[in-house]
Coordinates of C-alpha atoms and ligand atoms in Angstrom, one line a residue:
M1 CA 29.5 6.7 -8.1
A2 CA 26.8 6.0 -9.3
K3 CA 23.0 6.1 -8.2
I4 CA 21.3 2.6 -7.3
E5 CA 19.0 3.8 -9.5
T6 CA 20.9 4.8 -12.7
I7 CA 23.0 1.3 -12.6
R8 CA 19.7 -0.7 -12.0
H9 CA 18.5 1.7 -15.6
S10 CA 22.0 1.0 -16.7
L11 CA 21.2 -2.8 -16.5
A12 CA 18.3 -2.9 -18.2
H13 CA 20.1 -2.0 -21.1
I14 CA 22.6 -3.9 -21.0
L15 CA 20.5 -7.0 -20.5
A16 CA 18.4 -5.8 -24.3
L17 CA 21.8 -5.6 -25.7
T18 CA 22.6 -9.4 -24.4
V19 CA 19.2 -10.1 -25.2
K20 CA 19.7 -8.5 -29.1
E21 CA 22.5 -10.7 -29.2
I22 CA 21.0 -14.8 -28.1
Y23 CA 17.9 -13.7 -30.3
P24 CA 18.1 -11.5 -33.3
N25 CA 14.0 -11.6 -33.9
V26 CA 13.2 -10.0 -30.6
K27 CA 11.1 -6.8 -30.6
L28 CA 12.3 -3.9 -27.9
G29 CA 10.0 -2.7 -25.5
I30 CA 10.3 -0.6 -22.5
G31 CA 13.1 -0.8 -19.6
P32 CA 13.0 1.3 -16.9
A33 CA 14.4 0.9 -13.3
I34 CA 12.2 -0.1 -10.5
K35 CA 12.6 -0.7 -6.6
N36 CA 15.2 -3.4 -5.9
G37 CA 15.8 -3.5 -10.1
F38 CA 15.2 -3.2 -13.3
Y39 CA 13.2 -5.1 -16.2
Y40 CA 12.7 -5.0 -20.2
D41 CA 10.1 -6.2 -21.9
F42 CA 10.4 -7.8 -25.1
D43 CA 8.7 -9.3 -28.1
F44 CA 9.9 -12.7 -28.7
K45 CA 9.5 -14.9 -32.0
E46 CA 10.6 -18.0 -29.8
N47 CA 9.1 -19.2 -26.7
I48 CA 11.9 -18.8 -23.5
S49 CA 11.7 -20.0 -20.5
E50 CA 12.8 -19.4 -16.8
E51 CA 16.1 -21.6 -17.4
D52 CA 16.8 -19.2 -20.5
L53 CA 17.8 -16.6 -17.0
S54 CA 20.8 -18.2 -16.6
K55 CA 22.4 -18.4 -20.3
I56 CA 21.4 -14.8 -20.3
E57 CA 22.7 -13.6 -17.2
K58 CA 26.1 -15.3 -17.8
R59 CA 26.3 -13.2 -20.7
M60 CA 25.9 -9.8 -19.2
K61 CA 28.3 -10.3 -17.0
K62 CA 30.8 -10.8 -20.1
V63 CA 29.2 -7.2 -21.2
I64 CA 29.8 -6.1 -17.8
K65 CA 33.4 -7.3 -18.2
E66 CA 33.9 -5.6 -21.6
N67 CA 33.5 -2.5 -19.2
I68 CA 31.3 -1.1 -22.6
S69 CA 30.5 2.6 -22.1
F70 CA 27.3 4.9 -22.9
K71 CA 27.2 7.9 -25.0
K72 CA 23.8 10.2 -25.4
E73 CA 22.8 11.5 -28.4
K74 CA 20.6 14.1 -29.6
I75 CA 18.9 13.0 -33.1
S76 CA 16.5 14.1 -35.1
K77 CA 12.6 12.8 -35.2
K78 CA 13.8 11.5 -39.5
K79 CA 17.3 9.9 -38.7
V80 CA 15.8 8.2 -35.3
K81 CA 12.7 6.7 -37.8
E82 CA 15.1 5.5 -39.7
L83 CA 17.4 4.4 -36.5
F84 CA 14.2 2.0 -35.4
K85 CA 12.2 1.2 -38.0
K86 CA 12.3 -3.0 -37.6
E87 CA 11.2 -1.6 -34.0
P88 CA 7.3 -1.3 -34.2
Y89 CA 7.2 -0.8 -30.3
K90 CA 10.3 2.0 -30.1
L91 CA 8.3 4.0 -33.6
E92 CA 5.1 3.9 -31.8
L93 CA 7.1 5.7 -28.7
I94 CA 8.9 8.1 -30.6
E95 CA 5.8 9.2 -32.4
K96 CA 4.4 11.0 -28.9
M97 CA 7.6 12.0 -28.2
K98 CA 9.2 16.0 -28.7
E99 CA 12.4 15.9 -28.1
I100 CA 14.3 12.8 -28.9
T101 CA 17.5 11.7 -27.0
I102 CA 19.2 8.2 -27.6
Y103 CA 22.4 5.6 -25.9
K104 CA 24.7 3.8 -27.0
S105 CA 25.9 1.1 -25.6
G106 CA 27.4 -1.5 -27.1
D107 CA 25.5 -3.0 -30.1
L108 CA 22.6 -1.1 -28.6
V109 CA 20.8 2.0 -29.3
D110 CA 17.8 2.8 -27.3
L111 CA 15.7 5.4 -26.3
C112 CA 16.5 7.5 -23.5
A113 CA 16.2 10.3 -22.0
G114 CA 18.7 8.5 -19.4
P115 CA 21.2 9.3 -17.0
H116 CA 23.3 6.4 -17.4
I117 CA 26.6 5.3 -16.4
K118 CA 29.6 6.3 -18.0
S119 CA 30.6 3.1 -18.7
A120 CA 29.8 -0.6 -17.4
K121 CA 33.0 -1.1 -15.2
E122 CA 30.4 1.0 -12.8
I123 CA 28.3 -2.3 -12.1
N124 CA 29.3 -4.8 -9.8
P125 CA 28.5 -8.3 -11.7
K126 CA 27.8 -10.0 -9.0
G127 CA 25.9 -7.4 -7.6
F128 CA 22.8 -8.6 -10.1
K129 CA 20.5 -11.2 -11.1
L130 CA 18.0 -11.9 -13.2
T131 CA 15.1 -13.3 -10.9
K132 CA 11.7 -14.0 -13.4
I133 CA 9.9 -13.9 -16.3
A134 CA 6.0 -12.5 -16.4
G135 CA 4.1 -11.6 -19.1
A136 CA 3.1 -7.9 -19.2
Y137 CA 0.7 -5.4 -22.3
W138 CA 1.9 -3.2 -23.6
K139 CA 1.9 -0.3 -22.0
G140 CA -0.2 -2.4 -19.4
N141 CA -3.5 -2.1 -21.7
E142 CA -5.2 -5.1 -22.1
K143 CA -6.1 -4.6 -25.3
N144 CA -2.0 -4.2 -26.6
P145 CA 0.1 -7.5 -27.0
M146 CA 1.5 -9.2 -24.5
L147 CA 5.0 -9.4 -23.9
T148 CA 7.9 -11.0 -22.0
R149 CA 9.2 -9.3 -19.3
I150 CA 12.5 -10.1 -17.8
Y151 CA 13.2 -8.9 -14.0
G152 CA 16.0 -8.5 -12.2
V153 CA 17.1 -7.5 -9.1
A154 CA 20.2 -4.5 -8.8
F155 CA 22.5 -3.6 -5.8
K156 CA 25.9 -2.3 -5.2
T157 CA 27.4 -5.0 -3.4
K158 CA 26.5 -9.3 -3.5
K159 CA 25.8 -8.9 0.7
E160 CA 23.2 -6.5 -0.4
L161 CA 21.8 -8.8 -2.7
D162 CA 21.8 -12.0 -0.9
Q163 CA 20.2 -10.2 2.0
H164 CA 17.6 -9.1 -0.8
L165 CA 17.1 -12.4 -1.9
K166 CA 16.7 -14.1 1.7
T167 CA 13.9 -11.5 2.9
Q168 CA 12.4 -12.1 -1.1
T169 CA 12.5 -15.8 -0.1
K170 CA 10.6 -14.9 3.5
A171 CA 8.1 -12.7 1.7
E172 CA 7.2 -14.9 -1.1
K173 CA 6.0 -17.4 2.0
R174 CA 3.7 -14.9 3.6
D175 CA 2.3 -13.7 0.2
H176 CA -0.6 -11.8 1.2
R177 CA -2.1 -13.2 -2.1
K178 CA -1.2 -16.9 -1.3
L179 CA -2.4 -16.4 2.3
G180 CA -5.8 -14.7 2.0
Q181 CA -6.6 -17.4 0.1
R182 CA -5.6 -19.9 2.2
L183 CA -7.4 -18.1 5.0
E184 CA -10.6 -17.8 3.3
L185 CA -10.0 -14.3 3.7
F186 CA -11.1 -12.3 0.7
S187 CA -10.3 -12.9 -2.9
I188 CA -10.4 -11.2 -6.6
N189 CA -12.7 -13.0 -9.2
E190 CA -12.4 -12.4 -12.8
E191 CA -15.8 -12.6 -13.6
V192 CA -16.7 -9.1 -11.2
G193 CA -13.3 -7.2 -12.3
A194 CA -9.3 -7.0 -12.1
G195 CA -8.5 -5.1 -8.9
L196 CA -12.0 -5.5 -7.3
P197 CA -11.4 -7.6 -3.8
L198 CA -14.1 -9.1 -2.5
W199 CA -14.1 -10.2 1.2
H200 CA -14.7 -13.1 2.4
P201 CA -16.8 -14.1 5.8
K202 CA -13.1 -14.0 7.8
G203 CA -11.8 -11.0 5.9
A204 CA -14.6 -8.6 6.3
I205 CA -14.8 -9.9 10.6
L206 CA -11.0 -8.6 10.2
R207 CA -11.8 -5.5 8.5
H208 CA -14.8 -5.0 11.2
I209 CA -12.5 -5.9 13.9
I210 CA -10.6 -2.8 12.2
E211 CA -13.0 -0.3 11.3
N212 CA -14.5 -0.3 14.8
Y213 CA -11.1 0.1 16.4
L214 CA -10.8 3.3 14.8
Y215 CA -14.3 4.6 14.9
Q216 CA -13.2 3.7 19.0
E217 CA -9.8 5.7 19.4
L218 CA -11.3 8.8 16.4
N219 CA -14.4 9.2 19.1
F220 CA -11.9 10.1 21.9
Q221 CA -9.9 12.1 19.8
D222 CA -13.1 14.5 19.4
Y223 CA -13.6 13.8 15.3
Q224 CA -16.6 13.5 13.8
W225 CA -18.2 10.8 11.7
V226 CA -19.6 11.6 7.6
W227 CA -21.2 9.2 5.3
T228 CA -20.7 10.9 1.5
P229 CA -21.5 9.0 -1.9
H230 CA -20.0 7.4 -4.2
I231 CA -20.5 9.2 -7.0
G232 CA -20.8 13.2 -7.3
K233 CA -21.0 15.5 -10.2
L234 CA -18.4 16.4 -11.9
N235 CA -18.2 19.8 -11.7
L236 CA -17.0 19.3 -8.2
W237 CA -13.8 18.1 -8.9
K238 CA -13.4 20.5 -11.5
T239 CA -13.2 22.9 -8.9
S240 CA -11.2 21.2 -6.7
G241 CA -8.5 21.2 -9.9
H242 CA -8.4 17.2 -9.1
W243 CA -10.5 17.1 -13.1
D244 CA -7.7 18.5 -14.3
F245 CA -4.4 16.7 -12.3
Y246 CA -5.9 13.6 -12.2
R247 CA -8.1 12.7 -14.8
E248 CA -5.8 9.6 -15.6
N249 CA -6.8 8.5 -12.4
M250 CA -10.7 9.0 -12.9
Y251 CA -13.1 7.3 -14.3
S252 CA -15.0 7.9 -17.5
P253 CA -18.4 10.5 -16.4
I254 CA -21.5 8.6 -15.6
K255 CA -24.4 10.8 -17.1
I256 CA -28.0 10.9 -15.3
D257 CA -30.4 13.7 -16.2
G258 CA -28.5 15.1 -18.8
E259 CA -25.3 15.8 -16.3
Q260 CA -22.1 14.8 -15.4
Y261 CA -20.6 12.6 -12.5
L262 CA -18.3 10.8 -12.0
L263 CA -17.6 8.1 -9.1
K264 CA -15.3 9.9 -6.6
P265 CA -11.6 9.8 -6.0
M266 CA -11.0 10.8 -3.4
N267 CA -14.1 12.5 -0.6
C268 CA -12.6 15.9 1.0
P269 CA -15.3 18.1 -2.0
F270 CA -18.4 16.2 -0.2
H271 CA -16.3 17.3 3.7
I272 CA -16.4 21.1 2.6
K273 CA -20.4 20.5 1.4
I274 CA -20.5 19.8 4.8
Y275 CA -18.7 22.4 6.6
Q276 CA -19.5 25.3 4.0
S277 CA -23.9 23.6 5.4
K278 CA -23.4 26.6 7.8
I279 CA -22.1 29.3 8.7
R280 CA -19.0 28.6 10.9
S281 CA -17.1 30.7 13.6
Y282 CA -13.6 30.8 15.0
K283 CA -15.1 28.9 18.1
D284 CA -16.3 26.3 15.8
L285 CA -12.7 25.4 14.7
P286 CA -11.3 22.7 14.9
L287 CA -13.7 20.6 13.6
K288 CA -12.3 17.5 12.2
F289 CA -14.7 15.1 9.4
A290 CA -13.6 11.6 9.7
E291 CA -14.8 9.3 7.4
L292 CA -14.0 5.0 5.9
G293 CA -14.6 6.1 2.3
T294 CA -15.0 4.1 -0.4
V295 CA -12.3 6.6 -3.4
Y296 CA -12.1 4.1 -7.0
R297 CA -9.0 5.0 -9.4
Y298 CA -8.1 3.4 -12.2
E299 CA -5.2 0.9 -12.5
K300 CA -3.7 0.1 -14.8
S301 CA -4.2 -3.6 -15.5
G302 CA -0.4 -4.7 -15.3
V303 CA 0.6 -2.9 -11.3
L304 CA -2.5 -4.7 -10.1
H305 CA -1.4 -6.9 -6.8
G306 CA -3.6 -8.5 -4.5
L307 CA -5.2 -5.6 -1.7
T308 CA -2.2 -3.9 -2.1
R309 CA -2.9 -2.2 -5.6
V310 CA -6.9 -2.2 -6.5
R311 CA -9.0 -0.1 -8.8
G312 CA -11.7 0.4 -5.4
F313 CA -10.7 0.9 -2.0
T314 CA -11.5 2.7 1.1
Q315 CA -9.6 5.5 2.9
D316 CA -9.7 5.9 6.6
D317 CA -9.9 9.7 5.2
A318 CA -10.3 12.5 7.5
H319 CA -9.9 16.5 7.0
I320 CA -9.5 19.5 10.0
F321 CA -10.4 22.6 9.1
C322 CA -8.6 25.0 11.7
T323 CA -7.2 28.7 12.2
P324 CA -3.7 28.6 11.7
D325 CA -2.9 29.3 15.2
Q326 CA -4.1 26.6 16.2
L327 CA -2.0 24.3 12.8
S328 CA 0.7 23.4 14.5
K329 CA -1.3 21.9 18.5
E330 CA -3.3 19.6 16.2
L331 CA -0.6 18.5 14.4
V332 CA 0.6 16.9 17.5
L333 CA -2.1 15.6 17.9
I334 CA -3.0 14.0 14.3
L335 CA 1.0 12.6 14.6
K336 CA 1.0 11.8 18.5
Y337 CA -2.4 9.7 18.2
G338 CA -1.6 8.2 14.2
L339 CA 1.6 6.6 16.1
K340 CA 0.1 5.3 18.6
I341 CA -3.1 3.4 16.7
L342 CA 0.4 2.7 14.0
K343 CA 2.2 0.9 17.3
T344 CA -1.3 -1.3 18.1
F345 CA -1.2 -2.9 14.9
G346 CA 2.1 -3.8 15.5
F347 CA 3.9 -1.2 14.1
K348 CA 6.9 -0.2 15.9
D349 CA 9.6 1.1 13.5
Y350 CA 9.1 4.1 11.3
E351 CA 10.7 6.5 9.4
I352 CA 8.7 9.8 9.0
Y353 CA 9.5 12.4 5.7
L354 CA 8.6 15.6 5.6
S355 CA 8.3 17.1 2.0
T356 CA 8.7 21.3 1.7
R357 CA 8.3 23.6 -1.8
P358 CA 8.6 21.8 -5.1
K359 CA 9.1 24.3 -7.5
K360 CA 5.7 24.2 -8.6
S361 CA 3.5 25.5 -6.2
M362 CA 0.5 27.7 -5.3
G363 CA 0.6 30.0 -2.3
T364 CA 2.9 33.0 -0.5
E365 CA 6.1 31.7 0.7
K366 CA 5.3 32.9 4.2
M367 CA 1.9 30.3 4.3
W368 CA 4.6 27.4 3.1
K369 CA 7.1 29.0 5.4
K370 CA 4.8 28.8 8.5
A371 CA 2.4 25.6 7.2
T372 CA 6.3 23.8 7.1
N373 CA 7.8 25.2 10.6
S374 CA 4.4 23.6 12.2
L375 CA 5.4 20.3 10.6
K376 CA 8.5 21.0 12.4
Y377 CA 7.3 22.0 14.9
A378 CA 5.2 18.7 15.5
C379 CA 7.5 16.2 15.3
K380 CA 9.9 18.1 17.8
K381 CA 6.9 18.4 20.3
L382 CA 7.0 14.4 19.9
K383 CA 11.1 14.0 19.7
L384 CA 10.4 11.9 16.3
K385 CA 13.5 11.8 13.8
Y386 CA 12.4 12.6 10.7
Q387 CA 13.9 13.1 7.4
I388 CA 13.1 16.2 4.6
D389 CA 12.6 15.3 1.6
P390 CA 13.3 18.6 -0.4
E391 CA 10.9 20.3 -2.5
G392 CA 8.7 16.9 -2.1
G393 CA 5.3 18.8 -1.1
V394 CA 2.3 18.3 -3.2
F395 CA 1.9 21.9 -5.2
Y396 CA -1.0 22.9 -3.2
G397 CA 1.2 22.6 0.5
P398 CA 3.7 20.8 2.4
K399 CA 3.0 17.2 4.4
I400 CA 4.2 14.3 6.6
D401 CA 4.9 11.5 5.7
I402 CA 5.5 7.8 7.0
K403 CA 6.8 5.1 6.7
I404 CA 5.8 1.8 8.7
K405 CA 9.1 -1.4 8.9
D406 CA 7.1 -4.8 8.9
S407 CA 8.5 -8.0 10.1
L408 CA 10.8 -8.5 7.3
G409 CA 12.5 -4.9 7.6
R410 CA 10.2 -3.8 4.5
L411 CA 8.9 -0.3 4.2
W412 CA 5.4 0.9 3.5
Q413 CA 4.2 4.1 3.0
L414 CA 1.0 4.3 5.0
S415 CA 0.5 7.6 6.4
T416 CA 0.1 11.2 5.0
F417 CA -0.7 14.5 6.7
Q418 CA -1.3 17.0 4.5
I419 CA -1.6 20.9 4.4
D420 CA -3.5 22.0 1.7
F421 CA -3.6 26.0 0.7
N422 CA -6.0 25.5 -3.0
L423 CA -8.6 24.2 -1.2
P424 CA -10.1 26.4 0.7
K425 CA -9.1 29.0 -2.0
A426 CA -10.6 26.9 -4.9
F427 CA -14.1 26.5 -2.6
N428 CA -14.2 29.7 -1.0
V429 CA -14.0 28.2 2.4
F430 CA -14.4 30.3 5.8
Y431 CA -14.8 31.0 8.9
I432 CA -16.1 34.3 11.1
D433 CA -13.4 35.2 12.9
Q434 CA -12.9 37.0 16.3
K435 CA -14.0 40.3 14.4
G436 CA -16.8 39.2 12.5
K437 CA -14.8 39.0 9.4
K438 CA -15.0 36.4 7.0
K439 CA -11.0 34.6 7.4
E440 CA -10.4 31.3 5.5
P441 CA -9.3 28.2 7.0
I442 CA -5.8 26.1 7.0
M443 CA -7.2 22.7 5.9
V444 CA -5.0 19.3 6.3
H445 CA -6.0 15.6 4.5
R446 CA -5.0 12.8 6.7
A447 CA -5.3 9.2 6.4
L448 CA -3.6 7.0 8.5
L449 CA -4.2 3.5 7.1
G450 CA -3.7 4.5 3.8
S451 CA -6.1 2.0 2.5
L452 CA -8.5 -0.5 4.4
E453 CA -7.5 -3.0 1.3
R454 CA -3.4 -2.3 1.2
F455 CA -3.2 -2.0 4.7
I456 CA -5.0 -5.5 4.8
G457 CA -2.7 -7.0 2.6
I458 CA 0.7 -5.3 4.4
L459 CA -0.6 -6.5 8.1
I460 CA -1.5 -10.7 6.8
E461 CA 2.0 -9.9 5.4
H462 CA 4.0 -8.5 8.4
Y463 CA 1.7 -11.3 10.9
A464 CA 2.1 -13.9 7.6
G465 CA -1.8 -14.8 8.7
A466 CA -0.7 -15.4 12.5
F467 CA -2.5 -12.3 13.9
P468 CA -2.8 -11.2 17.4
L469 CA -6.1 -12.5 19.0
W470 CA -7.7 -8.9 18.7
L471 CA -7.3 -9.2 15.2
A472 CA -7.9 -13.0 14.1
P473 CA -11.6 -13.9 12.6
E474 CA -11.4 -17.3 14.7
Q475 CA -10.0 -16.9 17.9
I476 CA -10.7 -20.7 19.7
W477 CA -11.4 -23.6 18.1
I478 CA -12.8 -26.8 20.1
I479 CA -12.0 -29.8 19.5
P480 CA -14.3 -32.5 21.7
V481 CA -12.4 -35.6 22.1
G482 CA -15.3 -37.9 21.4
S483 CA -19.0 -37.3 20.4
R484 CA -19.4 -38.0 24.5
H485 CA -17.9 -34.8 25.0
K486 CA -19.8 -32.5 22.3
K487 CA -22.3 -30.7 25.7
Y488 CA -19.6 -30.3 27.3
A489 CA -17.3 -28.4 24.2
R490 CA -20.7 -26.6 23.9
D491 CA -21.3 -25.2 27.5
V492 CA -16.8 -23.8 26.9
Q493 CA -18.7 -22.2 23.8
C494 CA -21.3 -20.5 25.3
R495 CA -18.9 -19.3 28.1
T496 CA -16.4 -18.1 26.1
L497 CA -18.6 -16.1 23.0
H498 CA -20.5 -14.1 25.8
S499 CA -16.8 -13.1 26.9
G500 CA -17.2 -11.4 23.4
L501 CA -14.8 -14.3 21.9
R502 CA -14.6 -16.0 18.2
V503 CA -15.4 -19.4 19.0
E504 CA -16.0 -22.5 16.8
I505 CA -16.7 -26.4 18.0
K506 CA -15.0 -28.1 14.8
E507 CA -17.3 -31.6 15.4
E508 CA -16.8 -32.9 12.0
N509 CA -15.9 -36.6 12.4
E510 CA -12.6 -36.5 12.2
T511 CA -9.4 -37.3 13.9
V512 CA -9.1 -34.8 16.8
S513 CA -5.1 -34.9 15.3
K514 CA -6.2 -33.7 11.9
K515 CA -8.3 -31.4 13.2
I516 CA -5.1 -29.6 15.4
R517 CA -3.8 -30.1 12.0
E518 CA -5.7 -27.6 10.5
G519 CA -6.1 -25.4 12.9
E520 CA -2.3 -24.7 13.3
I521 CA -2.6 -24.1 9.2
Q522 CA -5.2 -21.9 9.6
K523 CA -3.6 -20.3 12.4
I524 CA -5.8 -20.3 15.2
P525 CA -4.6 -19.0 18.2
Y526 CA -5.9 -21.5 20.7
I527 CA -7.0 -24.5 20.3
L528 CA -8.8 -26.2 23.3
V529 CA -9.1 -29.9 23.6
V530 CA -11.8 -31.3 25.9
G531 CA -12.6 -35.2 27.1
D532 CA -13.6 -36.8 29.9
K533 CA -10.7 -35.4 32.4
E534 CA -11.4 -31.4 31.3
I535 CA -15.4 -32.5 32.0
K536 CA -14.6 -33.3 36.0
E537 CA -12.1 -30.4 36.2
K538 CA -14.5 -27.8 34.5
S539 CA -11.3 -27.3 32.5
V540 CA -9.9 -27.2 29.2
R541 CA -6.6 -28.4 27.4
I542 CA -5.0 -25.5 25.5
R543 CA -2.9 -25.5 22.6
K544 CA -1.3 -22.3 21.9
R545 CA -0.3 -21.2 18.5
G546 CA 3.3 -22.0 18.0
K547 CA 3.8 -23.2 21.4
G548 CA 1.3 -26.2 21.2
D549 CA -0.2 -28.2 24.0
I550 CA 0.4 -25.8 27.5
G551 CA -1.4 -27.7 29.5
T552 CA -4.8 -28.0 31.0
I553 CA -6.3 -24.8 32.7
K554 CA -9.9 -24.6 34.5
L555 CA -12.4 -22.9 32.3
D556 CA -12.8 -19.9 34.3
K557 CA -8.9 -18.9 34.8
F558 CA -8.2 -19.7 31.1
I559 CA -11.6 -16.7 30.3
K560 CA -10.0 -14.7 32.5
K561 CA -6.5 -14.7 31.1
I562 CA -7.5 -14.6 27.3
K563 CA -10.0 -11.6 28.2
K564 CA -6.9 -9.3 29.4
E565 CA -5.1 -10.4 26.2
L566 CA -8.1 -9.4 24.0
E567 CA -8.2 -6.1 25.8
D568 CA -4.2 -5.6 25.6
K569 CA -4.4 -5.6 21.9
K570 CA -0.7 -8.0 22.0
Ligands
LIG601 ZN1 18.2 4.0 -20.5
LIG602 ZN1 -8.7 14.8 1.5

């Protein structure tokens, strides 16, 4: 049976075929398979809306039942230009292609390298659905015309499709872009720029809590914190190889005093320069430099998405320099404490992938084998299950990636631990061994949360904005019943603030029930209502998020209880 990706991609062709039948004047863009489904970009002469999707979907099912075949052909540039003379977008693509193959399916001829299914019967007509329409710039560039993108999802069975649609509806309700606005965490402002989030006070509090927790945890693990600039000379990234390999993700150089500088796309060269600021001996190793380093990478405007795909972000980055003999032990520590931190944030389920040597790579077979074995050793030592991603390593070394599972069961790639044979060589990094000889250290790049922006986006969706107490930007609201209870409310606030809690008094001229309702919308963990009875008893009436009114409790007892909850980070 065909791979699901192949089925999805073939459905994109069937979508194009069908749309062309219904709207003969349409011009075709491109139509790839994507995560969970597929899309196709069209340039319509007429206006179409989501109401038209069911009509198109019905027709697609008919085409599938007709069991059309998919046939691949090689074709000369001259012939293909003739074939697509009425398709301006395809002609543009053809100009840049060397070897050209086309696929014929039914009445549709499309530029495509494949692979595809042999015939439409391999598709389950009950396993797919057209889901939405969106505008998309041709080639993701805002200077190009805006096309209409039709999205679909596809699975092998109807059951999988239904499950996906159900999760999707749940996911929409907890979309971090909507919640981020409602909870006043962040915004993205057109006048500032796409993909450049602004952190509002409450979002900044959340971010600081996470940063402080990382500072504390990494201090325990003997990391040393460093701080490096946002720009640096272009030559650094020429030496590192990034300028050659990742140039399309980097911003144009900035000229300063006749020299070229770059907005940093990664922090590694700076950390290497700190390492090289003095001669290091084997006794100094392992050396671990950590930084919450803000980097800038170009992403096409079409793929930007809230906090999870941005143009400037802060990595929880670290580089470990160690001797080859220390590698296994260090990897065990990285993995062990990494998983502990993820667990504290509420991510207990994960998948671990170990990527081995790709065909195009540097270093000797011996180096790769040793490094890969160290990664395997670390997993075994911690009794962790892992999957091998054959030849999935980066050209400079093997790696481990961790994908966490959120509360909807969705997988997110977060952590990456990469062994690097390239940079120590490129920058001539060394240490002095026991015999007084220069030796090359092993370098490990490690990011645990990945980027703070993306991580917080995921965190918002994982908790649907109802953060556990230790992460909640506002932990307690105090609502005085009447104006004569305001003084006591302030006493309660004073006591709770001194216990390190984040507390607000709601003194606005609104009814108590309206304030409670607002607190529920803002997902405040504890709302304390105080009136005559509470003043007399030195107590507070508690409304707990998700539980409602849980009764009255002495203030001292409440503070003790909540401090424990804070410490437990649950
Ligand atoms: Zn294709
Ligand atoms: Zn790095």
